[in-house]
Short mmCIF file of N, CA and C in Angstrom, two decimals:
data_model
loop_
_atom_site.label_atom_id
_atom_site.label_comp_id
_atom_site.label_asym_id
_atom_site.label_seq_id
_atom_site.Cartn_x
_atom_site.Cartn_y
_atom_site.Cartn_z
N MET A 14 21.06 18.22 3.83
CA MET A 14 22.55 18.44 3.92
C MET A 14 23.05 17.35 2.40
N LEU A 15 22.95 16.97 1.82
CA LEU A 15 23.07 15.43 0.60
C LEU A 15 23.14 17.19 -0.57
N LYS A 16 21.99 17.92 -0.54
CA LYS A 16 22.07 19.00 -1.56
C LYS A 16 23.38 20.10 -1.73
N LYS A 17 24.38 20.24 -0.41
CA LYS A 17 24.91 20.91 -0.42
C LYS A 17 26.58 20.19 -0.67
N ILE A 18 27.05 18.68 -0.72
CA ILE A 18 27.27 17.86 -1.51
C ILE A 18 28.32 17.72 -2.36
N PRO A 19 28.89 18.02 -3.19
CA PRO A 19 29.13 18.41 -4.18
C PRO A 19 29.57 17.49 -5.35
N ALA A 20 28.40 17.15 -6.27
CA ALA A 20 28.16 16.76 -6.88
C ALA A 20 29.30 15.50 -7.08
N ASP A 21 30.67 15.95 -8.09
CA ASP A 21 31.11 14.99 -8.21
C ASP A 21 31.98 13.96 -6.76
N TYR A 22 31.16 14.05 -5.93
CA TYR A 22 30.96 12.95 -4.67
C TYR A 22 30.61 12.16 -4.32
N PHE A 23 29.65 11.82 -6.01
CA PHE A 23 28.29 10.53 -5.96
C PHE A 23 29.08 10.62 -7.30
N ASP A 24 28.06 8.84 -7.18
CA ASP A 24 28.48 8.03 -7.95
C ASP A 24 27.47 7.63 -8.92
N SER A 25 27.48 8.70 -10.57
CA SER A 25 26.77 8.69 -11.32
C SER A 25 26.15 7.40 -11.77
N SER A 26 26.46 6.04 -11.55
CA SER A 26 25.76 4.66 -11.62
C SER A 26 25.03 4.95 -11.41
N LYS A 27 24.64 4.61 -9.76
CA LYS A 27 24.04 4.44 -9.25
C LYS A 27 23.45 5.63 -7.94
N GLY A 28 23.61 7.19 -7.89
CA GLY A 28 22.72 8.01 -7.74
C GLY A 28 23.60 8.41 -6.01
N THR A 29 24.21 7.33 -5.68
CA THR A 29 24.14 7.38 -4.15
C THR A 29 25.65 8.25 -4.09
N LEU A 30 26.16 8.53 -2.38
CA LEU A 30 27.05 8.91 -1.87
C LEU A 30 28.64 7.75 -2.58
N LYS A 31 29.51 8.21 -3.57
CA LYS A 31 30.51 7.01 -3.06
C LYS A 31 31.41 7.35 -1.61
N LEU A 32 32.04 6.48 -2.08
CA LEU A 32 32.82 6.48 -0.70
C LEU A 32 33.77 6.89 -0.64
N LEU A 33 34.27 7.92 0.60
CA LEU A 33 34.83 8.62 0.80
C LEU A 33 36.54 8.89 1.30
N TRP A 34 37.41 9.97 0.36
CA TRP A 34 38.21 9.64 0.99
C TRP A 34 38.77 10.60 2.49
N GLU A 35 39.46 10.50 2.99
CA GLU A 35 39.60 11.06 4.43
C GLU A 35 39.56 12.76 3.85
N GLU A 36 40.44 12.86 2.76
CA GLU A 36 40.82 14.61 2.12
C GLU A 36 38.54 14.99 2.56
N GLU A 37 38.16 14.01 1.68
CA GLU A 37 36.46 14.77 1.21
C GLU A 37 35.73 14.51 2.25
N TRP A 38 35.45 13.25 3.32
CA TRP A 38 34.93 13.70 4.03
C TRP A 38 35.19 14.96 5.33
N ARG A 39 36.55 15.03 5.22
CA ARG A 39 36.58 15.93 6.10
C ARG A 39 36.41 17.55 5.97
N ALA A 40 36.47 17.80 4.49
CA ALA A 40 35.94 18.67 3.72
C ALA A 40 34.59 19.37 3.93
N LEU A 41 34.19 17.74 4.51
CA LEU A 41 32.66 18.12 4.24
C LEU A 41 31.52 18.66 6.01
N GLY A 42 32.92 18.44 7.08
CA GLY A 42 32.31 19.52 7.90
C GLY A 42 33.18 18.06 9.10
N ILE A 43 33.11 16.46 8.82
CA ILE A 43 33.23 15.55 8.98
C ILE A 43 34.39 15.46 10.69
N THR A 44 34.18 15.39 11.36
CA THR A 44 35.91 15.32 12.02
C THR A 44 35.46 14.11 13.14
N GLN A 45 36.60 13.65 13.52
CA GLN A 45 36.90 12.77 14.30
C GLN A 45 38.83 12.16 14.42
N SER A 46 39.13 11.10 15.16
CA SER A 46 39.73 11.04 15.02
C SER A 46 41.18 10.66 14.09
N LEU A 47 42.17 10.26 14.13
CA LEU A 47 43.01 9.79 13.07
C LEU A 47 42.70 7.93 12.62
N GLY A 48 42.66 7.87 11.92
CA GLY A 48 42.55 6.44 11.49
C GLY A 48 41.13 5.64 10.79
N TRP A 49 40.43 6.64 10.57
CA TRP A 49 39.26 6.68 10.71
C TRP A 49 38.99 6.31 9.06
N GLU A 50 38.17 5.47 7.83
CA GLU A 50 37.96 5.12 6.85
C GLU A 50 36.65 4.76 5.99
N HIS A 51 35.60 5.55 5.84
CA HIS A 51 34.50 5.60 5.45
C HIS A 51 34.45 4.27 4.29
N TYR A 52 33.61 3.57 4.78
CA TYR A 52 33.51 2.35 4.44
C TYR A 52 32.32 1.62 3.84
N GLU A 53 31.77 2.76 3.45
CA GLU A 53 29.96 2.43 3.55
C GLU A 53 29.28 2.99 3.71
N VAL A 54 28.19 3.27 2.69
CA VAL A 54 26.90 4.43 3.07
C VAL A 54 25.63 3.81 3.22
N HIS A 55 25.07 4.01 3.71
CA HIS A 55 23.98 3.14 4.24
C HIS A 55 22.86 3.12 3.34
N GLU A 56 22.34 2.75 1.84
CA GLU A 56 22.05 3.32 0.76
C GLU A 56 20.04 4.02 1.09
N PRO A 57 20.04 2.73 2.39
CA PRO A 57 17.74 3.95 2.25
C PRO A 57 18.22 4.89 2.94
N GLU A 58 19.64 5.72 4.16
CA GLU A 58 19.26 6.73 4.73
C GLU A 58 20.59 7.33 4.18
N PRO A 59 20.57 8.20 2.46
CA PRO A 59 21.82 8.48 2.47
C PRO A 59 23.08 8.91 3.20
N HIS A 60 22.42 9.20 3.76
CA HIS A 60 22.86 10.95 5.46
C HIS A 60 23.64 10.05 6.03
N ILE A 61 23.15 8.61 6.76
CA ILE A 61 24.11 8.08 7.32
C ILE A 61 25.69 6.77 6.39
N LEU A 62 26.82 7.61 7.29
CA LEU A 62 28.19 7.03 6.78
C LEU A 62 28.57 6.52 7.48
N LEU A 63 29.20 4.80 7.33
CA LEU A 63 29.91 4.04 8.11
C LEU A 63 31.05 4.71 7.96
N PHE A 64 32.09 4.47 9.24
CA PHE A 64 33.22 4.47 9.10
C PHE A 64 33.61 3.24 10.48
N LYS A 65 35.41 2.63 9.80
CA LYS A 65 35.47 1.48 10.68
C LYS A 65 37.37 2.41 10.65
N ARG A 66 37.81 1.01 11.92
CA ARG A 66 39.20 1.78 11.97
C ARG A 66 39.58 0.18 12.88
N PRO A 67 41.05 -0.03 12.66
CA PRO A 67 41.66 -1.42 13.16
C PRO A 67 41.22 -1.03 15.22
N LEU A 68 41.00 -2.11 15.62
CA LEU A 68 41.04 -2.11 17.67
C LEU A 68 41.99 -1.48 18.05
N ASN A 69 43.21 -1.80 16.87
CA ASN A 69 44.87 -1.76 17.98
C ASN A 69 44.77 -0.81 17.44
N TYR A 70 44.07 0.28 16.56
CA TYR A 70 45.26 2.05 15.66
C TYR A 70 45.67 2.02 16.80
N GLN A 71 47.03 2.27 16.50
CA GLN A 71 47.93 4.22 17.54
C GLN A 71 47.96 4.55 16.52
N PRO A 72 47.86 5.64 16.96
CA PRO A 72 48.15 7.44 15.91
C PRO A 72 49.79 7.50 15.56
N PRO A 73 50.17 7.88 14.37
CA PRO A 73 51.36 8.50 14.55
C PRO A 73 52.04 9.60 15.77
N VAL A 74 53.44 8.63 16.04
CA VAL A 74 53.98 9.60 16.53
C VAL A 74 54.53 10.41 15.69
N SER A 75 54.00 11.83 16.33
CA SER A 75 54.59 13.40 15.70
C SER A 75 56.48 13.22 16.33
N GLN A 76 57.10 14.20 15.96
CA GLN A 76 58.26 13.95 16.56
C GLN A 76 59.02 15.49 16.82
#
């Protein structure tokens, strides 16, 4: 799967995946509810992306 990820998503100094903005990880096909932030890549296994969001997260109310 990593071979299919665009080269500009990688950190050139480390050769590992950089932290992705929501638009970037959603463009890769990752789907989850609103409010999640990509905060770390598990370097020994770079296909594992770690996400976080506040426990009390409330999605914006659409009108």
